[in-house]
Amino acid sequence: MADKVILTVGTKRGLFLLESNRSRGRWNLRGPYLKGWTVHHAMIDTRGKPRIHACAANFTYASSTFSAGLSGKDFKGAETPPVAPSLPSKAMRMAKQWGLDTSARLWAIAPGPVKEPKVLYAGTAPAGLFRSEDTGKTWQPVDALNKHRSRKDWMSGAGGMSLHSIQQDPHDANRLYVGISAAGAFRTDDAGQSFKPINSCVAEYVGAPAESTVGTCVHKLLAHPTTTGRLYQQNHVGVYRSDDHGDSWQRIDAGLPHDFGFGLALNANDPDTCYVIPLEPQEYAFRATDGALGVYRLNKNGRGWKKLAKGLPSKNAYVSVLRQAMTSDALDPCGVYFGTAGGHLFASADEGASWQTVAEFLPPIFSVSAAIV
Amino acid sequence: MRSDPTTAPRVRLRLPILLESVVGRRELELRGTTVMEVLEAAFVQFPTLRHHLTVDGSSLRPYVLFILNGVSLDRSLLPSQKVADGDEVLIHQAIAGG
């Protein structure tokens, strides 16, 4: 039986691994690995022999995916890394006008279907989806999305136009969901041969023409691992749930102090629960509300939110949590984890009821993922 | 015109530590008569180096230095800068800040 929980923590300056047993009471930190690289996202793929996969960037050298065994000592870059497509002309004009980030980066790496353990997906900025069929050695663009007819209307957010969320449907190998800021969510039902926008009922953000099927600003999108068709998204404007594979969305953020945030996590044992960390909106620079760091859990009946802050700093904590920096594990009770842009890592082994600080003074944390190995 | 790869000078190319995890080693032994030919030979042996060191596969990325036997080279001279047997070309990240 898999008996270890490993957190992969991507930071501005390398990758760190934290390891615990199933009780998740004590954590041992090792690293940094990929020293000198900025690790925007990393995860452990457990479909076969567990391996670490990471997206890394550097000021001087181009971005790449990297892979290693669990020791973290044998990272190897891709032979043909994903190369992000260029920004659409309208988004480029807006980016130049507003001084937005247009640099090419890798934002996400994710496993493909369970029965295809060599298949991985990667997301880039400017937004592009890439598929590997050899566990990350070589990558090919998924043109049905990267050349989608709506692409001309995709816009850049302040963080760039990033494809940050990639979710393989756990029940259908041909179905995949992606989230792009600031274009919206898309779904393929035919293993990437075609994609459709799934943004109905989601508030528009900026730039998209009226009644467009794109132009929403999904910050993070997750598919529930056991409940068919159930998706959640933290949007720039609100938190949403879908029960029909994204064909429609219901807004569920009533009761949160802010509808804005980045992080999102689910409970594999309870499809009605999700976790978010509301942040003060743009004018206040995306910080924890009133300096009191709090995770909010949607109640088990799916109605109302509960603030979970036992063990978290209750004052003077003006930190941010980025979109890849919150996650959960698949144990029961569910473990929930998040890292801050200030380099603190928090863990809960009891579904968020209490928290402990498991690492401090790390570089700014960009991503946190959990695996049972 | 490229030189004969079997008779061109044998040159040591030292890679930056960040690219060690890309190709799995710090040093390559390559043949070429100019610094650019040495780089091209590296790109043939490890195509991923072209990805990391160029923009769109062609022009060299900014903030990368090419140092021949301890002397930093003007980029415009890379195609014409001759190398000899036993020379060392070092790729290094430009240091900037303050």
Short mmCIF file of N, CA and C in Angstrom, two decimals, chain A residues 190-282:
data_model
loop_
_atom_site.label_atom_id
_atom_site.label_comp_id
_atom_site.label_asym_id
_atom_site.label_seq_id
_atom_site.Cartn_x
_atom_site.Cartn_y
_atom_site.Cartn_z
N ASP A 190 -13.30 14.40 -27.65
CA ASP A 190 -12.79 13.46 -28.65
C ASP A 190 -11.26 13.42 -28.64
N ALA A 191 -10.71 13.40 -27.44
CA ALA A 191 -9.27 13.25 -27.23
C ALA A 191 -8.45 14.32 -27.95
N GLY A 192 -8.98 15.55 -27.96
CA GLY A 192 -8.21 16.66 -28.48
C GLY A 192 -8.39 16.94 -29.95
N GLN A 193 -9.33 16.24 -30.60
CA GLN A 193 -9.58 16.52 -32.02
C GLN A 193 -10.35 17.83 -32.19
N SER A 194 -11.17 18.16 -31.21
CA SER A 194 -11.92 19.42 -31.25
C SER A 194 -12.14 19.90 -29.81
N PHE A 195 -12.33 21.19 -29.68
CA PHE A 195 -12.58 21.79 -28.36
C PHE A 195 -13.77 22.74 -28.47
N LYS A 196 -14.55 22.80 -27.38
CA LYS A 196 -15.63 23.78 -27.33
C LYS A 196 -15.48 24.62 -26.07
N PRO A 197 -15.76 25.93 -26.19
CA PRO A 197 -15.75 26.76 -24.99
C PRO A 197 -16.88 26.34 -24.06
N ILE A 198 -16.62 26.30 -22.78
CA ILE A 198 -17.65 25.93 -21.80
C ILE A 198 -17.72 27.05 -20.76
N ASN A 199 -18.29 28.16 -21.18
CA ASN A 199 -18.31 29.34 -20.31
C ASN A 199 -19.71 29.91 -20.13
N SER A 200 -20.70 29.10 -20.46
CA SER A 200 -22.07 29.57 -20.33
C SER A 200 -22.39 29.88 -18.87
N CYS A 201 -22.99 31.01 -18.62
CA CYS A 201 -23.40 31.47 -17.29
C CYS A 201 -22.24 32.01 -16.47
N VAL A 202 -21.05 32.11 -17.04
CA VAL A 202 -19.91 32.65 -16.30
C VAL A 202 -19.75 34.12 -16.67
N ALA A 203 -19.50 34.94 -15.65
CA ALA A 203 -19.41 36.38 -15.88
C ALA A 203 -18.29 36.71 -16.86
N GLU A 204 -18.58 37.65 -17.74
CA GLU A 204 -17.53 38.09 -18.66
C GLU A 204 -16.53 38.95 -17.93
N TYR A 205 -15.33 38.95 -18.45
CA TYR A 205 -14.27 39.74 -17.85
C TYR A 205 -14.09 41.00 -18.69
N VAL A 206 -13.10 41.04 -19.50
CA VAL A 206 -12.89 42.23 -20.33
C VAL A 206 -12.54 41.79 -21.74
N GLY A 207 -12.81 42.66 -22.66
CA GLY A 207 -12.24 42.51 -23.98
C GLY A 207 -13.03 41.67 -24.96
N ALA A 208 -13.81 40.73 -24.48
CA ALA A 208 -14.51 39.86 -25.41
C ALA A 208 -15.73 40.57 -25.99
N PRO A 209 -16.06 40.28 -27.23
CA PRO A 209 -17.27 40.89 -27.78
C PRO A 209 -18.50 40.38 -27.06
N ALA A 210 -19.54 41.17 -27.10
CA ALA A 210 -20.79 40.79 -26.43
C ALA A 210 -21.26 39.43 -26.91
N GLU A 211 -21.75 38.63 -25.98
CA GLU A 211 -22.29 37.31 -26.26
C GLU A 211 -21.24 36.36 -26.82
N SER A 212 -19.99 36.69 -26.63
CA SER A 212 -18.94 35.77 -27.06
C SER A 212 -18.96 34.52 -26.18
N THR A 213 -18.48 33.44 -26.73
CA THR A 213 -18.37 32.22 -25.93
C THR A 213 -17.09 32.20 -25.13
N VAL A 214 -16.23 33.20 -25.35
CA VAL A 214 -15.00 33.31 -24.58
C VAL A 214 -14.94 34.70 -23.96
N GLY A 215 -13.87 34.94 -23.17
CA GLY A 215 -13.74 36.25 -22.55
C GLY A 215 -13.98 36.20 -21.06
N THR A 216 -14.10 35.00 -20.50
CA THR A 216 -14.18 34.87 -19.05
C THR A 216 -12.78 34.59 -18.52
N CYS A 217 -12.57 34.91 -17.26
CA CYS A 217 -11.22 34.82 -16.71
C CYS A 217 -11.16 33.74 -15.63
N VAL A 218 -11.08 32.51 -16.06
CA VAL A 218 -10.95 31.41 -15.11
C VAL A 218 -9.55 31.47 -14.50
N HIS A 219 -9.50 31.45 -13.17
CA HIS A 219 -8.20 31.46 -12.49
C HIS A 219 -7.70 30.05 -12.19
N LYS A 220 -8.64 29.15 -11.92
CA LYS A 220 -8.27 27.76 -11.66
C LYS A 220 -9.49 26.90 -11.89
N LEU A 221 -9.30 25.78 -12.55
CA LEU A 221 -10.41 24.86 -12.84
C LEU A 221 -10.02 23.47 -12.40
N LEU A 222 -10.92 22.79 -11.69
CA LEU A 222 -10.67 21.41 -11.25
C LEU A 222 -11.87 20.54 -11.54
N ALA A 223 -11.61 19.31 -11.93
CA ALA A 223 -12.67 18.30 -12.10
C ALA A 223 -12.65 17.41 -10.87
N HIS A 224 -13.83 17.13 -10.33
CA HIS A 224 -13.86 16.25 -9.16
C HIS A 224 -13.43 14.84 -9.56
N PRO A 225 -12.57 14.24 -8.74
CA PRO A 225 -11.97 12.96 -9.16
C PRO A 225 -12.91 11.77 -9.16
N THR A 226 -14.06 11.88 -8.51
CA THR A 226 -14.95 10.70 -8.49
C THR A 226 -16.34 10.98 -9.03
N THR A 227 -16.76 12.21 -9.08
CA THR A 227 -18.14 12.52 -9.46
C THR A 227 -18.20 12.99 -10.91
N THR A 228 -18.84 12.21 -11.74
CA THR A 228 -18.87 12.50 -13.17
C THR A 228 -19.51 13.86 -13.45
N GLY A 229 -18.82 14.65 -14.22
CA GLY A 229 -19.38 15.91 -14.69
C GLY A 229 -19.26 17.08 -13.75
N ARG A 230 -18.79 16.84 -12.52
CA ARG A 230 -18.72 17.95 -11.56
C ARG A 230 -17.38 18.68 -11.68
N LEU A 231 -17.48 19.96 -11.97
CA LEU A 231 -16.31 20.83 -12.06
C LEU A 231 -16.47 22.00 -11.10
N TYR A 232 -15.35 22.54 -10.69
CA TYR A 232 -15.34 23.79 -9.94
C TYR A 232 -14.37 24.74 -10.62
N GLN A 233 -14.64 26.03 -10.51
CA GLN A 233 -13.65 27.01 -10.94
C GLN A 233 -13.66 28.22 -10.03
N GLN A 234 -12.45 28.68 -9.70
CA GLN A 234 -12.27 30.00 -9.10
C GLN A 234 -12.01 30.94 -10.25
N ASN A 235 -12.88 31.88 -10.40
CA ASN A 235 -12.80 32.82 -11.51
C ASN A 235 -12.31 34.17 -10.99
N HIS A 236 -11.91 35.03 -11.89
CA HIS A 236 -11.61 36.41 -11.50
C HIS A 236 -12.84 37.04 -10.85
N VAL A 237 -13.99 36.60 -11.32
CA VAL A 237 -15.25 37.14 -10.80
C VAL A 237 -16.12 35.97 -10.33
N GLY A 238 -15.85 35.48 -9.13
CA GLY A 238 -16.73 34.48 -8.55
C GLY A 238 -16.18 33.07 -8.52
N VAL A 239 -16.87 32.24 -7.76
CA VAL A 239 -16.58 30.80 -7.69
C VAL A 239 -17.77 30.07 -8.29
N TYR A 240 -17.49 29.07 -9.10
CA TYR A 240 -18.56 28.41 -9.85
C TYR A 240 -18.46 26.89 -9.71
N ARG A 241 -19.63 26.25 -9.89
CA ARG A 241 -19.69 24.78 -9.94
C ARG A 241 -20.51 24.38 -11.17
N SER A 242 -20.08 23.29 -11.78
CA SER A 242 -20.85 22.72 -12.89
C SER A 242 -21.14 21.26 -12.59
N ASP A 243 -22.32 20.80 -13.00
CA ASP A 243 -22.66 19.38 -12.86
C ASP A 243 -22.90 18.72 -14.20
N ASP A 244 -22.53 19.42 -15.26
CA ASP A 244 -22.76 18.85 -16.60
C ASP A 244 -21.53 19.04 -17.49
N HIS A 245 -20.37 18.75 -16.92
CA HIS A 245 -19.10 18.82 -17.66
C HIS A 245 -18.80 20.23 -18.17
N GLY A 246 -19.35 21.22 -17.52
CA GLY A 246 -19.06 22.60 -17.90
C GLY A 246 -20.05 23.21 -18.88
N ASP A 247 -21.07 22.46 -19.28
CA ASP A 247 -22.05 23.04 -20.20
C ASP A 247 -22.77 24.22 -19.56
N SER A 248 -22.94 24.17 -18.25
CA SER A 248 -23.51 25.31 -17.54
C SER A 248 -22.83 25.42 -16.17
N TRP A 249 -22.88 26.61 -15.60
CA TRP A 249 -22.21 26.87 -14.33
C TRP A 249 -23.15 27.58 -13.38
N GLN A 250 -23.03 27.25 -12.09
CA GLN A 250 -23.78 27.97 -11.06
C GLN A 250 -22.80 28.71 -10.16
N ARG A 251 -23.11 29.94 -9.90
CA ARG A 251 -22.23 30.73 -9.04
C ARG A 251 -22.48 30.36 -7.59
N ILE A 252 -21.42 30.10 -6.83
CA ILE A 252 -21.58 29.57 -5.47
C ILE A 252 -20.79 30.38 -4.44
N ASP A 253 -20.44 31.63 -4.76
CA ASP A 253 -19.55 32.37 -3.86
C ASP A 253 -20.28 33.24 -2.85
N ALA A 254 -21.62 33.18 -2.81
CA ALA A 254 -22.33 33.99 -1.82
C ALA A 254 -21.87 33.61 -0.42
N GLY A 255 -21.47 34.60 0.35
CA GLY A 255 -21.00 34.35 1.71
C GLY A 255 -19.50 34.46 1.86
N LEU A 256 -18.77 34.48 0.76
CA LEU A 256 -17.31 34.69 0.85
C LEU A 256 -17.02 36.18 1.03
N PRO A 257 -15.94 36.52 1.71
CA PRO A 257 -15.62 37.94 1.88
C PRO A 257 -15.26 38.61 0.56
N HIS A 258 -14.71 37.85 -0.38
CA HIS A 258 -14.42 38.37 -1.72
C HIS A 258 -14.66 37.26 -2.72
N ASP A 259 -15.11 37.64 -3.88
CA ASP A 259 -15.30 36.61 -4.91
C ASP A 259 -14.03 36.36 -5.70
N PHE A 260 -12.98 37.11 -5.39
CA PHE A 260 -11.72 37.01 -6.12
C PHE A 260 -10.76 36.07 -5.39
N GLY A 261 -9.99 35.34 -6.15
CA GLY A 261 -8.96 34.47 -5.57
C GLY A 261 -8.31 33.66 -6.67
N PHE A 262 -7.35 32.88 -6.29
CA PHE A 262 -6.66 32.03 -7.26
C PHE A 262 -6.74 30.56 -6.87
N GLY A 263 -6.42 30.25 -5.62
CA GLY A 263 -6.31 28.86 -5.21
C GLY A 263 -7.66 28.16 -5.12
N LEU A 264 -7.64 26.86 -5.37
CA LEU A 264 -8.85 26.04 -5.33
C LEU A 264 -8.41 24.61 -5.05
N ALA A 265 -9.15 23.92 -4.18
CA ALA A 265 -8.86 22.51 -3.91
C ALA A 265 -10.17 21.78 -3.66
N LEU A 266 -10.18 20.48 -3.94
CA LEU A 266 -11.37 19.66 -3.78
C LEU A 266 -11.11 18.56 -2.77
N ASN A 267 -12.19 17.94 -2.31
CA ASN A 267 -12.10 16.80 -1.42
C ASN A 267 -12.56 15.57 -2.19
N ALA A 268 -11.64 14.64 -2.40
CA ALA A 268 -11.97 13.46 -3.21
C ALA A 268 -13.09 12.64 -2.59
N ASN A 269 -13.27 12.77 -1.28
CA ASN A 269 -14.27 11.97 -0.58
C ASN A 269 -15.62 12.65 -0.49
N ASP A 270 -15.68 13.90 -0.89
CA ASP A 270 -16.92 14.65 -0.75
C ASP A 270 -17.06 15.62 -1.93
N PRO A 271 -17.83 15.25 -2.93
CA PRO A 271 -17.92 16.10 -4.13
C PRO A 271 -18.59 17.44 -3.89
N ASP A 272 -19.26 17.60 -2.75
CA ASP A 272 -19.95 18.87 -2.48
C ASP A 272 -19.04 19.90 -1.82
N THR A 273 -17.85 19.49 -1.46
CA THR A 273 -16.94 20.38 -0.74
C THR A 273 -15.87 20.93 -1.68
N CYS A 274 -15.57 22.19 -1.52
CA CYS A 274 -14.38 22.73 -2.16
C CYS A 274 -13.76 23.78 -1.25
N TYR A 275 -12.52 24.09 -1.51
CA TYR A 275 -11.76 25.02 -0.68
C TYR A 275 -11.25 26.18 -1.55
N VAL A 276 -11.36 27.38 -1.04
CA VAL A 276 -10.80 28.55 -1.72
C VAL A 276 -10.13 29.46 -0.69
N ILE A 277 -9.33 30.36 -1.18
CA ILE A 277 -8.71 31.38 -0.32
C ILE A 277 -9.03 32.74 -0.94
N PRO A 278 -10.09 33.38 -0.47
CA PRO A 278 -10.46 34.68 -1.04
C PRO A 278 -9.35 35.70 -0.80
N LEU A 279 -9.10 36.49 -1.81
CA LEU A 279 -8.10 37.55 -1.70
C LEU A 279 -8.77 38.88 -1.99
N GLU A 280 -8.25 39.92 -1.34
CA GLU A 280 -8.76 41.24 -1.65
C GLU A 280 -8.53 41.52 -3.12
N PRO A 281 -9.46 42.20 -3.74
CA PRO A 281 -9.38 42.35 -5.20
C PRO A 281 -8.24 43.24 -5.65
N GLN A 282 -8.20 43.41 -6.94
CA GLN A 282 -7.06 44.02 -7.62
C GLN A 282 -6.60 45.34 -6.98
#
